[in-house]
Amino acid sequence: MLIKQKIEILDSTLREGEQTPGVSFTVDQKIRMAKQLDAFGVDFIELGHPAVSPDVYEAVDALNDLNLNAKKMAHGRALISDIDDALNIGVDWMGIFFGTSDLSLKYKFNVTKLEALLRIETAVKYGKDKGLKLRFTAEDASRTDLNFLIQVGQMVQESGADRFSLADTVGCLTPTKMKVLVSRIVSELDIPIHVHCHNDFGMATANAVSALEAGAQCVDVAVNGLGERCGLPPLAEVVTALTHIYKVNGIWNLKMIPELTELVDMFSKLDSNANRPIIGKNAFTHKAGLHVKAVVKEPTSYEAISPESLNRKRHLVIDKYSGKSALNNRLLEIGFIVSEKELDNLLKKIKATPIMVNWGDEDIISLAKSLGIKV
Ligand code: COA
Ligand code: ZN
């Protein structure tokens, strides 16, 4: 048998799936999907990042009250305020992340490796002191200096983290490279290893399965492969490959795949080609606030290849997942300079309107006018 260890599946449809450009789920839709995913048999369900918007906070709160077999996990940055959100909601599990590549340290955080280690350590220890079960994700792990990545893993393990997760944030690994990376990390740490793959080169499923072959315990998936740009490994591909090719006896109810697909298709209203690598409408579209902020500063932060090299264009979506910097960037493009307070008011309104999944320039101008902002 190629895979000997225990295998777990984490479904991120409700969290990263909602980072798909054009997608915004209602709280009720999230509850329906969570119940189906639980019946299907996933081990973890990522509930969402409460700091994103009021409706995401409300959804995490409501989902956490469901009686499910799956472990329920809130998502957030390595920030005390994000951990406090999870504590206030009362979740058992939290996944926190911090970009560890030189690119992230320089362009996203402007910190040294030592400062990054201290920020991560503070967050992990804070969460553990408060009794959370914690997964720490090294975002952009695949482009992180290997010695530093091991240092981060050992430090979070010593600080009490329950799981260490490696994110191939721009999907640039190959199955062979994934195997080398995961084998090394597994040999250096005692806590179970998780892997989060992206599909920018169409290799997400292959990379996820390869990570399991190398000893990872858990891989992230999303129904229909939703997620930023070209998305995550599709749940259906990963579990059927594990069952049929690798003969893993999961407790997954494969017969539920069509209804899960239809449910998520219906709620995401997504053209099924939108998240295809290279050619899909979303392949170079960025949505969540911190992705857009980083891409504006340095596109390679969240792009494995440049859209220009393929005669394509980059798009930056404004919706409830936007942050201050993304909105300000759009306002500057339109030609408006607003005060900090006006920016806050505009963003608050956008976050309170989850039904709007792509604010155009005209929509933003009318909103500004309705709030009495001179534009
Ligand atoms: N850990 C700790 N701090 C972080 C962080 C992390 N992983 N990511 C960003 N920060 C800090 C930034 O350095 C910044 O600090 P500063 O104000 O001192 O400069 C602060 O958090 C705000 O940054 P950011 O999150 O980029 O703000 P934003 O207003 O643009 O976006 C959200 C806010 C909630 C929309 C954003 O966090 C988001 O996009 N979340 C969902 C996406 C996500 O989770 N992606 C990663 C996994 S796929
Ligand atoms: Zn991701």
Tab-separated table of C-alpha atoms and ligand atoms in Angstrom:
chain	number	residue	atom	x	y	z
A	1	MET	CA	0.000	0.000	0.000
A	2	LEU	CA	1.332	3.428	-0.950
A	3	ILE	CA	-0.264	5.294	1.955
A	4	LYS	CA	0.073	3.710	5.369
A	5	GLN	CA	-0.680	6.467	7.831
A	6	LYS	CA	-4.055	7.839	8.910
A	7	ILE	CA	-5.508	10.183	6.281
A	8	GLU	CA	-7.716	13.203	6.909
A	9	ILE	CA	-9.538	15.582	4.591
A	10	LEU	CA	-10.151	19.227	5.451
A	11	ASP	CA	-12.848	20.921	3.416
A	12	SER	CA	-12.373	24.641	2.829
A	13	THR	CA	-15.405	25.342	0.612
A	14	LEU	CA	-16.917	27.654	3.231
A	15	ARG	CA	-13.654	29.536	3.816
A	16	GLU	CA	-11.326	29.594	0.805
A	17	GLY	CA	-14.221	28.609	-1.463
A	18	GLU	CA	-15.814	31.946	-0.657
A	19	GLN	CA	-12.585	33.680	-1.732
A	20	THR	CA	-13.480	32.631	-5.298
A	21	PRO	CA	-14.094	35.767	-7.354
A	22	GLY	CA	-17.843	36.256	-7.809
A	23	VAL	CA	-18.840	34.061	-4.862
A	24	SER	CA	-20.625	35.052	-1.648
A	25	PHE	CA	-22.549	32.412	0.299
A	26	THR	CA	-25.361	33.274	2.707
A	27	VAL	CA	-25.240	31.963	6.266
A	28	ASP	CA	-28.052	29.500	5.484
A	29	GLN	CA	-26.249	28.214	2.407
A	30	LYS	CA	-23.117	27.651	4.499
A	31	ILE	CA	-25.143	25.705	7.056
A	32	ARG	CA	-26.603	23.485	4.323
A	33	MET	CA	-23.179	22.827	2.813
A	34	ALA	CA	-21.627	22.098	6.235
A	35	LYS	CA	-24.308	19.498	6.998
A	36	GLN	CA	-23.757	17.809	3.625
A	37	LEU	CA	-19.987	17.840	4.017
A	38	ASP	CA	-20.371	16.298	7.445
A	39	ALA	CA	-22.658	13.582	6.107
A	40	PHE	CA	-20.123	12.989	3.325
A	41	GLY	CA	-17.473	12.348	5.981
A	42	VAL	CA	-14.794	15.056	5.866
A	43	ASP	CA	-12.641	15.262	9.001
A	44	PHE	CA	-12.363	19.042	9.293
A	45	ILE	CA	-14.578	21.865	8.061
A	46	GLU	CA	-12.999	25.294	7.841
A	47	LEU	CA	-15.770	27.655	8.883
A	48	GLY	CA	-14.377	31.004	7.742
A	49	HIS	CA	-12.265	33.991	8.759
A	50	PRO	CA	-14.493	36.009	11.163
A	51	ALA	CA	-12.544	39.262	10.606
A	52	VAL	CA	-13.582	39.409	6.928
A	53	SER	CA	-17.100	40.852	7.333
A	54	PRO	CA	-20.115	40.791	9.676
A	55	ASP	CA	-21.840	37.997	7.722
A	56	VAL	CA	-18.727	35.787	7.772
A	57	TYR	CA	-18.474	36.322	11.542
A	58	GLU	CA	-22.157	35.446	11.906
A	59	ALA	CA	-21.687	32.349	9.747
A	60	VAL	CA	-18.734	31.064	11.791
A	61	ASP	CA	-20.777	31.605	14.948
A	62	ALA	CA	-23.842	29.802	13.551
A	63	LEU	CA	-21.801	26.947	12.032
A	64	ASN	CA	-19.994	26.413	15.303
A	65	ASP	CA	-23.352	25.723	16.980
A	66	LEU	CA	-24.087	22.822	14.600
A	67	ASN	CA	-23.783	19.353	15.982
A	68	LEU	CA	-21.316	17.783	13.531
A	69	ASN	CA	-18.893	14.865	13.586
A	70	ALA	CA	-16.314	16.918	11.683
A	71	LYS	CA	-13.920	19.128	13.621
A	72	LYS	CA	-14.897	22.761	13.147
A	73	MET	CA	-12.054	25.179	12.520
A	74	ALA	CA	-12.045	28.992	12.405
A	75	HIS	CA	-9.431	30.684	10.227
A	76	GLY	CA	-7.399	33.794	10.938
A	77	ARG	CA	-4.116	35.656	10.818
A	78	ALA	CA	-1.436	35.261	13.467
A	79	LEU	CA	-3.001	38.239	15.211
A	80	ILE	CA	-4.365	38.439	18.750
A	81	SER	CA	-7.569	40.093	17.475
A	82	ASP	CA	-8.268	37.213	15.053
A	83	ILE	CA	-7.591	34.653	17.814
A	84	ASP	CA	-9.900	36.608	20.138
A	85	ASP	CA	-12.658	36.342	17.512
A	86	ALA	CA	-12.292	32.553	17.539
A	87	LEU	CA	-12.314	32.525	21.353
A	88	ASN	CA	-15.391	34.738	21.540
A	89	ILE	CA	-17.217	32.447	19.125
A	90	GLY	CA	-16.049	29.455	21.150
A	91	VAL	CA	-14.606	27.182	18.430
A	92	ASP	CA	-12.439	24.210	19.439
A	93	TRP	CA	-10.004	24.506	16.530
A	94	MET	CA	-8.359	27.481	14.930
A	95	GLY	CA	-6.069	27.648	11.903
A	96	ILE	CA	-3.688	30.609	11.943
A	97	PHE	CA	-1.307	31.516	9.162
A	98	PHE	CA	1.689	33.724	8.462
A	99	GLY	CA	3.610	34.089	5.172
A	100	THR	CA	7.124	32.740	5.722
A	101	SER	CA	8.794	33.153	2.295
A	102	ASP	CA	11.317	35.965	1.803
A	103	LEU	CA	8.747	37.504	-0.536
A	104	SER	CA	6.079	37.575	2.200
A	105	LEU	CA	8.500	38.769	4.881
A	106	LYS	CA	9.662	41.626	2.665
A	107	TYR	CA	6.569	42.792	0.812
A	108	LYS	CA	3.689	41.764	3.059
A	109	PHE	CA	5.139	42.314	6.512
A	110	ASN	CA	8.450	44.148	6.148
A	111	VAL	CA	9.914	42.051	8.968
A	112	THR	CA	13.103	40.061	9.526
A	113	LYS	CA	13.019	36.292	10.012
A	114	LEU	CA	13.540	36.782	13.741
A	115	GLU	CA	10.639	39.230	13.989
A	116	ALA	CA	8.440	36.811	12.055
A	117	LEU	CA	9.353	33.978	14.432
A	118	LEU	CA	8.478	36.159	17.425
A	119	ARG	CA	5.116	37.187	15.935
A	120	ILE	CA	4.227	33.584	15.156
A	121	GLU	CA	5.378	32.360	18.573
A	122	THR	CA	3.355	35.045	20.371
A	123	ALA	CA	0.213	34.123	18.451
A	124	VAL	CA	0.578	30.350	18.873
A	125	LYS	CA	1.317	30.627	22.594
A	126	TYR	CA	-1.608	33.013	23.085
A	127	GLY	CA	-4.036	30.640	21.365
A	128	LYS	CA	-2.715	27.608	23.239
A	129	ASP	CA	-2.794	29.402	26.618
A	130	LYS	CA	-6.476	30.090	25.978
A	131	GLY	CA	-7.142	26.422	25.285
A	132	LEU	CA	-7.557	26.356	21.493
A	133	LYS	CA	-6.535	23.405	19.371
A	134	LEU	CA	-4.273	25.014	16.826
A	135	ARG	CA	-3.054	24.418	13.295
A	136	PHE	CA	-0.323	26.772	12.162
A	137	THR	CA	0.043	27.289	8.404
A	138	ALA	CA	3.254	28.542	6.841
A	139	GLU	CA	1.740	30.462	3.934
A	140	ASP	CA	3.929	30.294	0.798
A	141	ALA	CA	5.854	27.406	2.411
A	142	SER	CA	6.871	26.098	-1.018
A	143	ARG	CA	8.838	29.311	-1.690
A	144	THR	CA	10.242	29.508	1.859
A	145	ASP	CA	13.893	28.874	2.646
A	146	LEU	CA	13.836	25.232	3.821
A	147	ASN	CA	15.966	25.765	6.935
A	148	PHE	CA	13.725	28.636	8.006
A	149	LEU	CA	10.602	26.573	7.323
A	150	ILE	CA	11.941	23.800	9.579
A	151	GLN	CA	12.809	26.386	12.221
A	152	VAL	CA	9.235	27.739	12.068
A	153	GLY	CA	7.795	24.216	12.297
A	154	GLN	CA	9.939	23.294	15.287
A	155	MET	CA	9.148	26.566	17.035
A	156	VAL	CA	5.359	26.212	16.608
A	157	GLN	CA	5.561	22.603	17.759
A	158	GLU	CA	7.482	23.661	20.892
A	159	SER	CA	4.931	26.435	21.449
A	160	GLY	CA	2.180	23.831	21.578
A	161	ALA	CA	0.696	23.859	18.037
A	162	ASP	CA	-1.237	20.672	17.302
A	163	ARG	CA	-0.697	20.656	13.535
A	164	PHE	CA	1.777	22.229	11.094
A	165	SER	CA	0.482	23.044	7.641
A	166	LEU	CA	2.430	23.763	4.463
A	167	ALA	CA	0.758	25.985	1.885
A	168	ASP	CA	1.772	25.855	-1.771
A	169	THR	CA	0.195	29.276	-2.096
A	170	VAL	CA	0.785	29.917	-5.804
A	171	GLY	CA	0.661	26.237	-6.820
A	172	CYS	CA	4.251	26.115	-8.048
A	173	LEU	CA	5.243	22.709	-6.656
A	174	THR	CA	5.394	19.527	-8.695
A	175	PRO	CA	4.461	16.141	-7.211
A	176	THR	CA	8.155	15.224	-6.936
A	177	LYS	CA	9.112	18.448	-5.193
A	178	MET	CA	6.132	18.077	-2.874
A	179	LYS	CA	7.283	14.611	-1.892
A	180	VAL	CA	10.784	15.820	-1.084
A	181	LEU	CA	9.457	18.757	0.938
A	182	VAL	CA	6.865	16.817	2.928
A	183	SER	CA	9.205	13.866	3.651
A	184	ARG	CA	11.740	16.281	5.101
A	185	ILE	CA	9.211	18.157	7.255
A	186	VAL	CA	7.667	14.898	8.489
A	187	SER	CA	11.138	13.695	9.516
A	188	GLU	CA	11.854	16.917	11.420
A	189	LEU	CA	8.568	17.209	13.367
A	190	ASP	CA	6.366	15.014	15.542
A	191	ILE	CA	3.020	16.775	15.068
A	192	PRO	CA	0.846	15.798	12.077
A	193	ILE	CA	1.490	17.669	8.823
A	194	HIS	CA	-1.235	19.295	6.729
A	195	VAL	CA	-0.875	20.476	3.134
A	196	HIS	CA	-2.772	23.240	1.298
A	197	CYS	CA	-2.327	23.122	-2.493
A	198	HIS	CA	-3.346	25.575	-5.218
A	199	ASN	CA	-4.181	24.727	-8.800
A	200	ASP	CA	-2.436	27.472	-10.794
A	201	PHE	CA	-0.627	24.907	-12.967
A	202	GLY	CA	-3.374	22.276	-12.774
A	203	MET	CA	-1.326	20.140	-10.375
A	204	ALA	CA	-3.241	20.644	-7.124
A	205	THR	CA	-4.761	17.160	-6.948
A	206	ALA	CA	-1.490	15.469	-7.945
A	207	ASN	CA	0.417	17.537	-5.386
A	208	ALA	CA	-2.097	16.821	-2.614
A	209	VAL	CA	-1.980	13.084	-3.193
A	210	SER	CA	1.791	13.199	-3.440
A	211	ALA	CA	1.926	14.962	-0.041
A	212	LEU	CA	-0.096	12.109	1.467
A	213	GLU	CA	2.241	9.550	-0.115
A	214	ALA	CA	5.126	11.361	1.583
A	215	GLY	CA	3.529	11.162	5.033
A	216	ALA	CA	1.270	14.203	5.371
A	217	GLN	CA	-1.826	13.397	7.424
A	218	CYS	CA	-4.330	15.917	6.094
A	219	VAL	CA	-4.962	17.747	2.820
A	220	ASP	CA	-7.229	20.704	2.132
A	221	VAL	CA	-9.850	20.455	-0.608
A	222	ALA	CA	-12.878	22.445	-1.768
A	223	VAL	CA	-16.005	21.226	-3.490
A	224	ASN	CA	-15.706	21.880	-7.246
A	225	GLY	CA	-12.156	23.130	-6.635
A	226	LEU	CA	-13.270	26.580	-5.497
A	227	GLY	CA	-10.736	29.069	-4.084
A	228	GLU	CA	-8.634	32.117	-4.974
A	229	ARG	CA	-7.691	32.218	-8.695
A	230	CYS	CA	-7.723	28.579	-9.934
A	231	GLY	CA	-8.725	27.189	-6.568
A	232	LEU	CA	-7.858	24.193	-4.401
A	233	PRO	CA	-7.795	20.463	-5.163
A	234	PRO	CA	-11.412	19.469	-5.901
A	235	LEU	CA	-12.862	17.271	-3.167
A	236	ALA	CA	-14.261	14.796	-5.712
A	237	GLU	CA	-10.895	14.255	-7.422
A	238	VAL	CA	-8.937	13.769	-4.209
A	239	VAL	CA	-11.310	11.364	-2.482
A	240	THR	CA	-12.021	9.245	-5.552
A	241	ALA	CA	-8.291	8.997	-6.339
A	242	LEU	CA	-7.579	8.022	-2.738
A	243	THR	CA	-10.340	5.426	-2.756
A	244	HIS	CA	-9.815	3.893	-6.176
A	245	ILE	CA	-6.138	4.337	-6.962
A	246	TYR	CA	-4.653	4.225	-3.471
A	247	LYS	CA	-7.241	1.903	-1.939
A	248	VAL	CA	-7.590	4.115	1.112
A	249	ASN	CA	-10.624	2.975	3.017
A	250	GLY	CA	-12.072	6.343	3.810
A	251	ILE	CA	-15.369	6.807	5.509
A	252	TRP	CA	-16.428	9.042	2.639
A	253	ASN	CA	-19.832	8.589	1.111
A	254	LEU	CA	-18.799	8.848	-2.547
A	255	LYS	CA	-22.414	8.554	-3.666
A	256	MET	CA	-23.000	12.032	-2.273
A	257	ILE	CA	-20.533	13.663	-4.684
A	258	PRO	CA	-23.124	14.636	-7.350
A	259	GLU	CA	-25.414	16.321	-4.833
A	260	LEU	CA	-22.486	18.165	-3.209
A	261	THR	CA	-21.340	19.341	-6.647
A	262	GLU	CA	-24.813	20.544	-7.574
A	263	LEU	CA	-25.390	22.259	-4.259
A	264	VAL	CA	-22.118	24.185	-4.455
A	265	ASP	CA	-22.646	24.944	-8.177
A	266	MET	CA	-26.047	26.376	-7.321
A	267	PHE	CA	-24.792	28.471	-4.395
A	268	SER	CA	-21.605	29.684	-6.074
A	269	LYS	CA	-23.380	30.541	-9.368
A	270	LEU	CA	-20.043	29.845	-10.948
A	271	ASP	CA	-19.344	29.164	-14.561
A	272	SER	CA	-17.514	25.856	-14.190
A	273	ASN	CA	-14.641	27.027	-16.367
A	274	ALA	CA	-13.980	30.162	-14.327
A	275	ASN	CA	-11.272	28.695	-12.127
A	276	ARG	CA	-9.434	26.713	-14.801
A	277	PRO	CA	-5.656	27.212	-14.684
A	278	ILE	CA	-4.152	29.660	-17.202
A	279	ILE	CA	-7.311	30.233	-19.286
A	280	GLY	CA	-10.078	30.630	-16.686
A	281	LYS	CA	-11.711	33.993	-16.009
A	282	ASN	CA	-10.415	33.899	-12.417
A	283	ALA	CA	-6.882	32.690	-13.108
A	284	PHE	CA	-5.425	36.177	-12.562
A	285	THR	CA	-8.222	37.690	-10.464
A	286	HIS	CA	-7.502	38.403	-6.810
A	287	LYS	CA	-10.151	38.872	-4.183
A	288	ALA	CA	-9.352	38.680	-0.427
A	289	GLY	CA	-7.979	41.909	1.067
A	290	LEU	CA	-4.584	40.634	1.986
A	291	HIS	CA	-4.007	39.021	-1.420
A	292	VAL	CA	-4.899	42.217	-3.290
A	293	LYS	CA	-2.773	44.356	-0.971
A	294	ALA	CA	0.258	42.141	-1.597
A	295	VAL	CA	-0.325	41.825	-5.362
A	296	VAL	CA	-0.492	45.611	-5.756
A	297	LYS	CA	2.903	45.862	-4.049
A	298	GLU	CA	4.460	42.802	-5.665
A	299	PRO	CA	2.429	40.654	-8.104
A	300	THR	CA	4.563	37.541	-7.624
A	301	SER	CA	3.297	37.380	-4.013
A	302	TYR	CA	0.188	35.613	-5.329
A	303	GLU	CA	0.982	34.906	-8.986
A	304	ALA	CA	3.073	31.996	-10.183
A	305	ILE	CA	3.332	33.489	-13.681
A	306	SER	CA	2.522	36.952	-14.948
A	307	PRO	CA	-0.766	37.444	-16.817
A	308	GLU	CA	1.086	39.740	-19.241
A	309	SER	CA	3.264	36.832	-20.369
A	310	LEU	CA	0.060	35.150	-21.592
A	311	ASN	CA	-1.464	38.294	-23.034
A	312	ARG	CA	-3.933	38.346	-20.166
A	313	LYS	CA	-4.834	41.001	-17.605
A	314	ARG	CA	-4.871	41.057	-13.815
A	315	HIS	CA	-8.190	41.856	-12.082
A	316	LEU	CA	-8.737	42.972	-8.508
A	317	VAL	CA	-12.229	42.357	-7.150
A	318	ILE	CA	-13.940	44.630	-4.614
A	319	ASP	CA	-16.489	42.907	-2.360
A	320	LYS	CA	-16.946	41.936	1.307
A	321	TYR	CA	-13.521	40.194	1.355
A	322	SER	CA	-11.763	43.459	0.445
A	323	GLY	CA	-9.482	45.261	2.851
A	324	LYS	CA	-8.767	48.950	3.261
A	325	SER	CA	-5.749	48.884	1.053
A	326	ALA	CA	-7.570	47.159	-1.841
A	327	LEU	CA	-10.418	49.671	-1.707
A	328	ASN	CA	-8.079	52.623	-1.454
A	329	ASN	CA	-6.151	51.306	-4.433
A	330	ARG	CA	-9.361	51.147	-6.501
A	331	LEU	CA	-10.389	54.651	-5.401
A	332	LEU	CA	-7.000	55.999	-6.440
A	333	GLU	CA	-7.379	54.267	-9.824
A	334	ILE	CA	-10.768	55.941	-10.265
A	335	GLY	CA	-9.059	59.206	-9.288
A	336	PHE	CA	-10.416	59.791	-5.763
A	337	ILE	CA	-8.566	60.585	-2.608
A	338	VAL	CA	-10.660	60.006	0.513
A	339	SER	CA	-9.928	60.457	4.207
A	340	GLU	CA	-9.238	57.505	6.519
A	341	LYS	CA	-12.696	57.898	8.059
A	342	GLU	CA	-14.415	58.002	4.640
A	343	LEU	CA	-12.503	54.889	3.602
A	344	ASP	CA	-13.643	53.120	6.781
A	345	ASN	CA	-17.273	54.114	6.136
A	346	LEU	CA	-17.186	52.941	2.531
A	347	LEU	CA	-15.613	49.604	3.484
A	348	LYS	CA	-18.096	49.075	6.302
A	349	LYS	CA	-20.958	49.500	3.835
A	350	ILE	CA	-19.344	47.141	1.295
A	351	LYS	CA	-18.824	44.508	4.003
A	352	ALA	CA	-22.443	44.909	5.074
A	353	THR	CA	-23.624	44.153	1.497
A	354	PRO	CA	-22.507	40.551	0.906
A	355	ILE	CA	-24.879	40.177	-2.024
A	356	MET	CA	-22.666	42.484	-4.143
A	357	VAL	CA	-19.872	40.228	-5.386
A	358	ASN	CA	-18.081	42.614	-7.739
A	359	TRP	CA	-18.313	46.345	-7.059
A	360	GLY	CA	-17.683	48.241	-10.306
A	361	ASP	CA	-16.326	51.817	-10.413
A	362	GLU	CA	-19.826	53.228	-10.921
A	363	ASP	CA	-21.191	51.257	-7.941
A	364	ILE	CA	-18.410	52.602	-5.743
A	365	ILE	CA	-19.002	56.180	-6.925
A	366	SER	CA	-22.771	55.953	-6.186
A	367	LEU	CA	-22.057	54.439	-2.786
A	368	ALA	CA	-19.628	57.240	-1.973
A	369	LYS	CA	-22.210	59.850	-3.038
A	370	SER	CA	-24.913	58.194	-0.933
A	371	LEU	CA	-22.606	58.438	2.084
A	372	GLY	CA	-22.072	62.157	1.443
A	373	ILE	CA	-18.461	61.699	0.356
A	374	LYS	CA	-17.371	64.323	-2.189
A	375	VAL	CA	-16.147	62.512	-5.282
B	1	COA	N1	-0.507	37.189	10.398
B	1	COA	C1	-0.380	38.313	11.172
B	1	COA	N2	-0.615	39.528	10.705
B	1	COA	C2	-1.031	39.639	9.421
B	1	COA	C3	-1.177	38.529	8.578
B	1	COA	C4	-0.896	37.273	9.116
B	1	COA	N3	-1.042	36.183	8.371
B	1	COA	N4	-1.593	38.930	7.362
B	1	COA	C5	-1.696	40.270	7.437
B	1	COA	N5	-1.358	40.690	8.675
B	1	COA	C6	-1.355	42.054	9.197
B	1	COA	C7	-0.769	43.000	8.191
B	1	COA	O1	0.639	43.064	8.312
B	1	COA	C8	-1.440	44.297	8.584
B	1	COA	O2	-0.741	44.871	9.670
B	1	COA	P1	-0.456	46.455	9.703
B	1	COA	O3	-1.825	47.072	9.736
B	1	COA	O4	0.323	46.607	10.963
B	1	COA	O5	0.293	46.741	8.440
B	1	COA	C9	-2.805	43.862	9.097
B	1	COA	O6	-2.695	42.468	9.379
B	1	COA	C10	-3.895	44.082	8.113
B	1	COA	O7	-3.506	43.424	6.902
B	1	COA	P2	-4.500	42.672	5.928
B	1	COA	O8	-5.026	41.421	6.522
B	1	COA	O9	-3.777	42.560	4.643
B	1	COA	O10	-5.683	43.763	5.889
B	1	COA	P3	-6.843	44.012	4.869
B	1	COA	O11	-7.709	45.053	5.499
B	1	COA	O12	-6.304	44.246	3.489
B	1	COA	O13	-7.662	42.649	4.822
B	1	COA	C11	-9.019	40.817	5.600
B	1	COA	C12	-8.415	42.172	5.953
B	1	COA	C13	-9.697	40.237	6.833
B	1	COA	C14	-10.027	40.979	4.475
B	1	COA	C15	-7.815	39.889	5.182
B	1	COA	O14	-7.101	39.480	6.315
B	1	COA	C16	-8.166	38.730	4.308
B	1	COA	O15	-8.087	38.872	3.104
B	1	COA	N6	-8.523	37.523	4.871
B	1	COA	C17	-8.926	36.341	4.147
B	1	COA	C18	-7.875	35.806	3.208
B	1	COA	C19	-6.930	34.813	3.755
B	1	COA	O16	-7.132	34.324	4.849
B	1	COA	N7	-5.885	34.499	2.983
B	1	COA	C20	-4.796	33.671	3.388
B	1	COA	C21	-5.008	32.224	3.258
B	1	COA	S1	-5.533	31.730	1.638
B	2	ZN	ZN	-5.281	29.136	-0.213
